[in-house]
Coordinates of C-alpha atoms and ligand atoms in Angstrom, one line a residue:
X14 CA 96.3 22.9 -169.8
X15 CA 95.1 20.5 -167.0
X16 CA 98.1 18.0 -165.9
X17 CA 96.6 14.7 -165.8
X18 CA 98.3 11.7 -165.6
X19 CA 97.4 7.9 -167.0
X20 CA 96.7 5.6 -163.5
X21 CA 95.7 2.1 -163.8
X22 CA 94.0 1.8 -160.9
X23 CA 94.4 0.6 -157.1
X24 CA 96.5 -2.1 -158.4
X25 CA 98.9 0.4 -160.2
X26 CA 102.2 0.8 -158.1
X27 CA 102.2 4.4 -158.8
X28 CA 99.4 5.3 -156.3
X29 CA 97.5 8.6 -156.1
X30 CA 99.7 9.8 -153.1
X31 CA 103.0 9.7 -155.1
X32 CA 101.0 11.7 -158.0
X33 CA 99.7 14.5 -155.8
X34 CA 103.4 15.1 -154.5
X35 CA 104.6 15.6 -158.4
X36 CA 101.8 18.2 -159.1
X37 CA 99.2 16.5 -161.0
X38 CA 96.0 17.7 -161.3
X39 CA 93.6 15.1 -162.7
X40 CA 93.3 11.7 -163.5
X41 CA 93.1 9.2 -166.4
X42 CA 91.6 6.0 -166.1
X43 CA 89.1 3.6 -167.0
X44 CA 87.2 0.4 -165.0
X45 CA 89.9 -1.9 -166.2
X46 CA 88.4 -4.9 -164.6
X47 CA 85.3 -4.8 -166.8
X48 CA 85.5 -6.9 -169.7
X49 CA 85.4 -4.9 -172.8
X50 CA 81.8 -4.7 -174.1
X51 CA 80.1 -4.7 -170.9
X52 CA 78.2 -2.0 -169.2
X53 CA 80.2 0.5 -166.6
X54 CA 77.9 0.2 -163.4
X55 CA 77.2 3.9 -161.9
X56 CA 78.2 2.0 -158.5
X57 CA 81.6 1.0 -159.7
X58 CA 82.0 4.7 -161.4
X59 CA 80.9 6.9 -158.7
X60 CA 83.1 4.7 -155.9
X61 CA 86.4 5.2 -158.5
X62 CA 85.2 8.8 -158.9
X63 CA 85.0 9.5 -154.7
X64 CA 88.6 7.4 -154.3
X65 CA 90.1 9.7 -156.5
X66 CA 88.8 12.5 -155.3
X67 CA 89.7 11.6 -152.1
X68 CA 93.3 12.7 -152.8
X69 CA 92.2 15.7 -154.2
X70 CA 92.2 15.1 -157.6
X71 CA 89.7 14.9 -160.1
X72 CA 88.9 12.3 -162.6
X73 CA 89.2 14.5 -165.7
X74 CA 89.6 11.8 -168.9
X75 CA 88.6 8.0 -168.9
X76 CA 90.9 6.3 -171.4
X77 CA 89.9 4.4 -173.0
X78 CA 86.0 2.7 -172.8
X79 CA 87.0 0.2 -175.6
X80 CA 85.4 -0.1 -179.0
X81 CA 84.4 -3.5 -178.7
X82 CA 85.5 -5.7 -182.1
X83 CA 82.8 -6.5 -183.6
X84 CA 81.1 -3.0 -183.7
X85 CA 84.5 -2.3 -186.0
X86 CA 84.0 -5.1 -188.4
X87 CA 79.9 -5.0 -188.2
X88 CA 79.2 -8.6 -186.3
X89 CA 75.6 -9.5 -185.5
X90 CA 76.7 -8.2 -182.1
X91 CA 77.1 -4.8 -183.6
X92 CA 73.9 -3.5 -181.9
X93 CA 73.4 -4.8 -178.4
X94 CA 77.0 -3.9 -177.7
X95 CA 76.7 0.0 -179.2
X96 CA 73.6 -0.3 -176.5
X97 CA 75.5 -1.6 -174.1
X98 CA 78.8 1.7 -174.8
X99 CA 75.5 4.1 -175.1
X100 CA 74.5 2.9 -170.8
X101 CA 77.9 3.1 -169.7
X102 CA 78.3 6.2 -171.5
X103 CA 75.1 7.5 -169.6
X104 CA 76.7 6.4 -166.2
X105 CA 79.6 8.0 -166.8
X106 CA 77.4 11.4 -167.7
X107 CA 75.3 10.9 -164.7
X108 CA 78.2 10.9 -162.2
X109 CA 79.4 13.9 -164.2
X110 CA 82.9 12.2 -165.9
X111 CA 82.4 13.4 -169.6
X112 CA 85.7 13.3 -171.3
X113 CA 86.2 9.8 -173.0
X114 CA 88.9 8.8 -175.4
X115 CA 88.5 5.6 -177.7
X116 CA 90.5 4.4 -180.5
X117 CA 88.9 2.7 -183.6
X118 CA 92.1 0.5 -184.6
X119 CA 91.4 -2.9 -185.5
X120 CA 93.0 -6.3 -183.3
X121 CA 96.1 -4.0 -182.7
X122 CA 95.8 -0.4 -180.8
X123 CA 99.6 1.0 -180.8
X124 CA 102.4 -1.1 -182.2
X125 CA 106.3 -1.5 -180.6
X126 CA 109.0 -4.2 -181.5
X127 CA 110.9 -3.2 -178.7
X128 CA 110.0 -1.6 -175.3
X129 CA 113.6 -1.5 -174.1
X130 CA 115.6 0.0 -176.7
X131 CA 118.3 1.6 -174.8
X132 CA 120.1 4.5 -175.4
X133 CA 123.2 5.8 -174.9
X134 CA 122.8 7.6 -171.6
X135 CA 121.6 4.6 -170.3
X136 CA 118.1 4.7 -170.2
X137 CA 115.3 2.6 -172.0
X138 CA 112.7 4.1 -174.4
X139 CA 110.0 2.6 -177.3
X140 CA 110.9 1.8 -180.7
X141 CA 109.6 0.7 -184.1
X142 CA 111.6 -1.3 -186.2
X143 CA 109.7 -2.1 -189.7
X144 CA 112.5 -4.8 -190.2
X145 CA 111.4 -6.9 -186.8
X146 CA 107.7 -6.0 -187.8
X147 CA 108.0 -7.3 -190.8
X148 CA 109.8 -10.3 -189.6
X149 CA 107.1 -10.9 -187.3
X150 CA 104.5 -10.5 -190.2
X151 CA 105.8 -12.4 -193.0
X152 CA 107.6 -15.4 -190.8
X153 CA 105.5 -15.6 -187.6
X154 CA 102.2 -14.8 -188.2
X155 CA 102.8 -16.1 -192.3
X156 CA 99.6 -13.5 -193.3
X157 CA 99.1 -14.2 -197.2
X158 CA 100.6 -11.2 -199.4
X159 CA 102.6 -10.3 -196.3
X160 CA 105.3 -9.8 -198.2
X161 CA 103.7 -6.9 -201.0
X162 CA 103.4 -4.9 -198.3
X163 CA 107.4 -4.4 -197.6
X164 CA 109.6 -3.6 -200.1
X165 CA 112.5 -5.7 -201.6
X166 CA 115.2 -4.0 -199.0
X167 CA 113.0 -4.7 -195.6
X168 CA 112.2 -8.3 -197.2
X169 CA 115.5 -8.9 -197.9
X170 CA 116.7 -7.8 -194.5
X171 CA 113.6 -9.9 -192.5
X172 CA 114.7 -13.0 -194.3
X173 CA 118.3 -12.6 -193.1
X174 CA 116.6 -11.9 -189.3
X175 CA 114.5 -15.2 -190.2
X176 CA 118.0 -17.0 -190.6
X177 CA 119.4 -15.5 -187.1
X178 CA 117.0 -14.6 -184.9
X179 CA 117.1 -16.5 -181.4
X180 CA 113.6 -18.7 -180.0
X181 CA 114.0 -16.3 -177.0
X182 CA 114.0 -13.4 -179.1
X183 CA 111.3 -14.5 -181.3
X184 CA 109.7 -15.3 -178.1
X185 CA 110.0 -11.8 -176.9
X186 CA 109.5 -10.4 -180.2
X187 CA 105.9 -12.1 -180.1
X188 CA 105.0 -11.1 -177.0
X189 CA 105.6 -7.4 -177.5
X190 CA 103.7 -6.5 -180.3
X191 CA 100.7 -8.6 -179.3
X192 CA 100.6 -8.9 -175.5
X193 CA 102.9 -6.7 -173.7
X194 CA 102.0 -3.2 -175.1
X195 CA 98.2 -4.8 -176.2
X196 CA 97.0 -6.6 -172.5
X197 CA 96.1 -3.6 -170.5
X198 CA 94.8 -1.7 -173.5
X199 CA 91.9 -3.5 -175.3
X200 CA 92.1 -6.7 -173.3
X201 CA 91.8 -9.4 -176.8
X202 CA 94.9 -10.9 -175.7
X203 CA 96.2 -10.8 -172.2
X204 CA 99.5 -12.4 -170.2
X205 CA 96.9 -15.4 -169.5
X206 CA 96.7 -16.3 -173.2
X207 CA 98.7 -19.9 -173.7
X208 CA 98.6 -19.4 -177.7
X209 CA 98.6 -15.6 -178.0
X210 CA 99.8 -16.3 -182.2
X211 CA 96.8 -18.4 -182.9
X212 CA 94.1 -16.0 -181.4
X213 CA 95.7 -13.0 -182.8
X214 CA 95.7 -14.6 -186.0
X215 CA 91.6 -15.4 -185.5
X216 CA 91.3 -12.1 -184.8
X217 CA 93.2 -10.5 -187.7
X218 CA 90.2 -12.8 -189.7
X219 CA 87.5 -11.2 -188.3
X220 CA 88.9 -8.0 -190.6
X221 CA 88.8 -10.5 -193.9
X222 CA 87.2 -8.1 -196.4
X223 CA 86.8 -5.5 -194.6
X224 CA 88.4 -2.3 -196.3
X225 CA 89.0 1.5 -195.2
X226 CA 85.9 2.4 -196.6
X227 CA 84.3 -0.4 -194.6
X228 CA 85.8 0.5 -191.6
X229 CA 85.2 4.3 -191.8
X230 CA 81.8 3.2 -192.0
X231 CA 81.2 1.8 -189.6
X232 CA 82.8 4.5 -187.1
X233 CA 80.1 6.7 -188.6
X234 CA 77.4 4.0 -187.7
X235 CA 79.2 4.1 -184.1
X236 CA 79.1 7.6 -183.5
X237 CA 75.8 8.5 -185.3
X238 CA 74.1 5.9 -182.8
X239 CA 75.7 7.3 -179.6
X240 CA 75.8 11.1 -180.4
X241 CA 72.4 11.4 -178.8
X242 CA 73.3 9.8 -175.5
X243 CA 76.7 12.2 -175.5
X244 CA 74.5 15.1 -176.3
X245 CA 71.7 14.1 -173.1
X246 CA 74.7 13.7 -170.8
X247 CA 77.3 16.3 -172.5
X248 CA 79.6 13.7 -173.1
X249 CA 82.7 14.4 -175.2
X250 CA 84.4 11.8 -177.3
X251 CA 87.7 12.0 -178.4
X252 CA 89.3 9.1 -180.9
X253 CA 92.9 8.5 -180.4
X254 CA 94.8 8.8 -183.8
X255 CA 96.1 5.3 -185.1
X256 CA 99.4 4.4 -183.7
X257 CA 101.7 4.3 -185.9
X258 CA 99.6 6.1 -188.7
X259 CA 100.3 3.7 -191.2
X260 CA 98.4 0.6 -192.7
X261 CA 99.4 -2.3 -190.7
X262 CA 99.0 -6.7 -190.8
X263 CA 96.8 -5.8 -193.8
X264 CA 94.2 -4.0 -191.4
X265 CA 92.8 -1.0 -192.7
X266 CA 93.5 2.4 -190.5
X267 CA 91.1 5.4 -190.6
X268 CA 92.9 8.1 -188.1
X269 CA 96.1 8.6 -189.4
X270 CA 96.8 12.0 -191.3
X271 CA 95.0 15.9 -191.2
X272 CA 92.6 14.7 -193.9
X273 CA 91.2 11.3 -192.0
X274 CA 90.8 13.7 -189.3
X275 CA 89.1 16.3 -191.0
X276 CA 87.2 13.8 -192.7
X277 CA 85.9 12.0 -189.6
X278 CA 85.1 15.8 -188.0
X279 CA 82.8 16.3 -191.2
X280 CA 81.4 13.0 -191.0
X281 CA 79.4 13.6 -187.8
X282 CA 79.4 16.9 -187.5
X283 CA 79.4 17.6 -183.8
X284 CA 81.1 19.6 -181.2
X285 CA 80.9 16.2 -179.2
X286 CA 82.4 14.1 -181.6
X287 CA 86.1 15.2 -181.2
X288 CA 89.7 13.9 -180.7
X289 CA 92.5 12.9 -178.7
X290 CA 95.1 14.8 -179.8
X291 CA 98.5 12.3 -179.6
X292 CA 101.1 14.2 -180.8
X293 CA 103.1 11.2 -180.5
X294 CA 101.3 9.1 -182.7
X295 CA 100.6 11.2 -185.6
X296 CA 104.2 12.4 -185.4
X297 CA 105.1 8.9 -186.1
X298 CA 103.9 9.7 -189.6
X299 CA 106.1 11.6 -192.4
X300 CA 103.1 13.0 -194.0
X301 CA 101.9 15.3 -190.8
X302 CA 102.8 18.6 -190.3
X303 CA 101.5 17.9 -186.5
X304 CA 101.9 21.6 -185.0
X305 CA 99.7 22.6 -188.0
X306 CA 97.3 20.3 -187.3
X307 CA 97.8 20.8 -183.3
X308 CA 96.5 24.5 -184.6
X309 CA 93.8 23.4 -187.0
X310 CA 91.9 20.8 -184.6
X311 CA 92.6 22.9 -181.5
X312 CA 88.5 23.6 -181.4
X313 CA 87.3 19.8 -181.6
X314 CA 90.3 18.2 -179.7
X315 CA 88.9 17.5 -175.8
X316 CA 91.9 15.7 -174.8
X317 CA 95.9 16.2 -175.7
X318 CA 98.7 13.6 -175.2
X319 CA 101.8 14.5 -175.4
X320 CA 104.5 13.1 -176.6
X321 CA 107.1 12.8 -179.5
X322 CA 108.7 10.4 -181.9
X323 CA 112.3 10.7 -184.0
X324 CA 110.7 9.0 -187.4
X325 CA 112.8 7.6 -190.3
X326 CA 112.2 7.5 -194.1
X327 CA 113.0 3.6 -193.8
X328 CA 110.1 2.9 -191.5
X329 CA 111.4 3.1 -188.4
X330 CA 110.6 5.2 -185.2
X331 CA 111.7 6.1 -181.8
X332 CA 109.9 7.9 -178.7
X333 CA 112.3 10.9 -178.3
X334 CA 112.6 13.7 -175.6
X335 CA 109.2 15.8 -174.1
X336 CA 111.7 18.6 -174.1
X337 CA 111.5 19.2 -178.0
X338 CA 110.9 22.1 -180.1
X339 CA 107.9 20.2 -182.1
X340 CA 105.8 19.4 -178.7
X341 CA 106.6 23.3 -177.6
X342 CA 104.8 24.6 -180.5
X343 CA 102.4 22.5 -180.3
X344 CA 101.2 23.0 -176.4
X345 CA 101.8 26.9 -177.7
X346 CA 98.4 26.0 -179.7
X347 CA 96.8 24.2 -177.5
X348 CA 97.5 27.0 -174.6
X349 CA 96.5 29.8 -177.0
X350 CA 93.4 28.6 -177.6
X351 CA 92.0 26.2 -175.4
X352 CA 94.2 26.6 -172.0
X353 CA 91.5 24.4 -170.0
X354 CA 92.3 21.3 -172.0
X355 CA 92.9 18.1 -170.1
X356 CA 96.7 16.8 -171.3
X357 CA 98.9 14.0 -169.9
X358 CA 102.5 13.3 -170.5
X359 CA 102.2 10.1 -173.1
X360 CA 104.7 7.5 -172.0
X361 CA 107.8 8.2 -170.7
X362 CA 111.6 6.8 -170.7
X363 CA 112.3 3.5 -168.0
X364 CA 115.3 5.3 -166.0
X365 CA 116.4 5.6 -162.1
X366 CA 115.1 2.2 -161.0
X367 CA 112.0 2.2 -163.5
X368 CA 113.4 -1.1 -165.5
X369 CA 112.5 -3.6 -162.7
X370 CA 109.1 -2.6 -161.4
X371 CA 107.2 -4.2 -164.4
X372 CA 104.9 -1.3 -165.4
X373 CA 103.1 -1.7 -168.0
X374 CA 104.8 -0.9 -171.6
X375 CA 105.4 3.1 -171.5
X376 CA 104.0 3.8 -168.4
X377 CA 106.9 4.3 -165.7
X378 CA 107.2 6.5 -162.6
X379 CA 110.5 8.7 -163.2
X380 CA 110.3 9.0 -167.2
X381 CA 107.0 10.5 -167.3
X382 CA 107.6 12.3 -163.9
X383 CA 110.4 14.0 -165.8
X384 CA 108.6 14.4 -168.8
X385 CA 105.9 16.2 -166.6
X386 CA 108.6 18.3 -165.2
X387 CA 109.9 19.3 -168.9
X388 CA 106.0 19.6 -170.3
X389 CA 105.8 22.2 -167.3
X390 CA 108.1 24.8 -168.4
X391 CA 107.2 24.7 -171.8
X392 CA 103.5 25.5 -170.3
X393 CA 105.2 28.5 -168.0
X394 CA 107.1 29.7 -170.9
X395 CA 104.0 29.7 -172.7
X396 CA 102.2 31.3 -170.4
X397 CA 104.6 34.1 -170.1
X398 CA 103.8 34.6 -173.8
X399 CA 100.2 35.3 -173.4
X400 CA 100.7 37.8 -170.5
X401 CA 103.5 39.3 -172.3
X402 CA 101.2 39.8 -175.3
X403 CA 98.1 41.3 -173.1
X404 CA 100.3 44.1 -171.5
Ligands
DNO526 C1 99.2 3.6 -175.6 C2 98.0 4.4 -175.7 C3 96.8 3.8 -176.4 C4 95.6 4.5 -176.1 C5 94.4 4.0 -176.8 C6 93.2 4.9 -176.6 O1 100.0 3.9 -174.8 O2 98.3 5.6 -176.2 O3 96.7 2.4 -176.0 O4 95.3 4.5 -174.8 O5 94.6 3.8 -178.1 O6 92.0 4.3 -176.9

């Protein structure tokens, strides 16, 4: 597969130089400074396109042009900003950068209730604890019925939590669910926000009503209105898998297990309508089998992340090692049968100096440098495979 790695633009610290000494190949990114919903400019596209290039790389995926939130819940805005996606879509075509990744999650794209849970060696890596979440759900945010959607053993231990818990670590708590690992993602709430609680709790409103069956609707509504403009321009779309890929704050979730998948594949039946596949995020999720399903979706995935989580019965999850005998079989199917792929090592441990240098949540330098490094000779041993299997 194609090593790509997640930049964030000039103003990332990690700059194209550094990621041309550590062997990557292509690049990930998106016009972050363009409010989500507004059009992509060719101008601003082809200038990103010839800076990257200029280091000899190659913009291979944009992650992500956002889903804007009222084509997810169906607001009168639905339609001008589906027209707007569909121009910037065409720009991208027409300077020839045609892999584009998307999530359809609503108000929340991946949830965290810690971003430096350290372990034992010393380093710092992502983790899910239903107990914080649910703290943060039934006593922060105080969302009606909150509570039917924990059972009587997380309740009883979020109440406890409710009787302890620190104003800085509520603080902190606060801000990493909803601004830390959400800012640089979909933009609704950034470091800016003064009362980042009250919007996110107008936003969660927007979703009043609006069921799975609702939602999955109106991705169809989405993609059936675009599919045209992908198919003038060649333009691949990939959805990212809900992260985790369970219900969450009440908010239905539609990518989250083989059968959403193979659903949404079926719904708009199209070689261009395709997927991200996050091994990370879907292995968050007892019910996947996700080296199965790495080998089912291989045709329609046009993008791979990779990346795996340690997941509990209770709830809970952590971001464990790249090096892992899951991740190997699946890049074994993605290698097999689709070795051109474009994948990028998904987030990455903060170690070596990492902690200070405020990259954004899951994006430092040495973790995903050495998950690259790992991802690598799982690809050689791989590869070794196939030619073994030729002779
Ligand atoms: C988090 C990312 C997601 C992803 C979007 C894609 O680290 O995996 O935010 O970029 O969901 O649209």
């Amino acid at each position: 597969m194609e090593k790509t790695w997640r930049w964030f633009g000039r103003k990332d610290k990690i700059t194209l130089d550094m990621l041309r000494q550590i062997g990557v190949e292509g690049i990930v990114t998106a016009l972050h400074d363009i409010p989500n919903g507004e059009i992509w400019p060719l101008e601003k596209i082809i200038e990103l396109k010839d800076y990257i290039e200029s280091y000899g790389l190659r913009w291979s995926v944009v992650e992500s042009l956002p889903v804007s939130e009222a084509i997810k819940y169906a607001g009168p805005e639905r339609d001008q900003l589906i027209e707007n996606y569909k121009v910037s879509l065409a720009n991208l075509g027409k300077a020839g950068v045609t892999t584009v990744c998307y999530n359809f999650m609503p108000v929340l794209d991946w949830a965290r209730t810690d971003i430096f849970h350290r372990l034992a060696d010393g380093t710092y890596t992502l983790y899910f604890d239903k107990v914080k979440f649910a703290y943060f759900d039934c006593f922060i945010l105080e969302r009606a019925d909150a509570y039917k959607d924990y059972d009587s053993e997380i309740l009883k231990q979020a109440e406890e939590l409710a009787l302890t818990i620190s104003e800085e670590e509520k603080n902190e708590l606060i801000d990493t669910i909803i601004v830390k690992t959400q800012g640089f993602v979909n933009g609704n709430i950034t470091e800016e926000d003064r009362h980042p609680v009250a919007l996110f709790k107008k936003l969660l409103q927007l979703y009043d009503g609006i069921d799975r069956d609702m939602l999955r609707e109106n991705l169809v509504y989405f993609l059936s209105s675009i599919m045209p403009t992908c198919e003038q321009y060649q333009v691949k779309m990939c959805i990212h898998p809900d992260d985790p890929p369970f219900q969450l704050l009440g908010l239905p979730r539609i990518i989250t297990s083989a059968s959403d998948i193979e659903w949404m594949l079926k719904a708009v039946d199209n070689p261009l309508n395709g997927l991200t596949f996050c091994a990370g995020s879907l292995s968050a999720g007892l019910q996947n089998d996700v080296p199965e399903m790495a080998k089912r979706f291989a045709s329609r995935t046009h993008f791979v992340h990779l990346r795996y989580t340690g997941a509990t019965p209770d709830g809970n999850f952590m971001e464990v090692s790249h090096l892992n005998k899951r991740l190997i079989e699946v890049i074994r199917a993605f290698e097999f049968t689709n070795p051109t792929l474009p994948m990028r090592v998904d987030h990455g441990r903060l170690m070596l100096g990492d902690e200070d240098k405020g990259y954004n949540a899951g994006y430092s330098f040495h973790g995903r440098m050495l998950g690259l490094a790992q991802v690598e000779g799982m690809m050689a041993v791989i590869d070794d495979e196939k030619n073994n299997l030729k002779q």
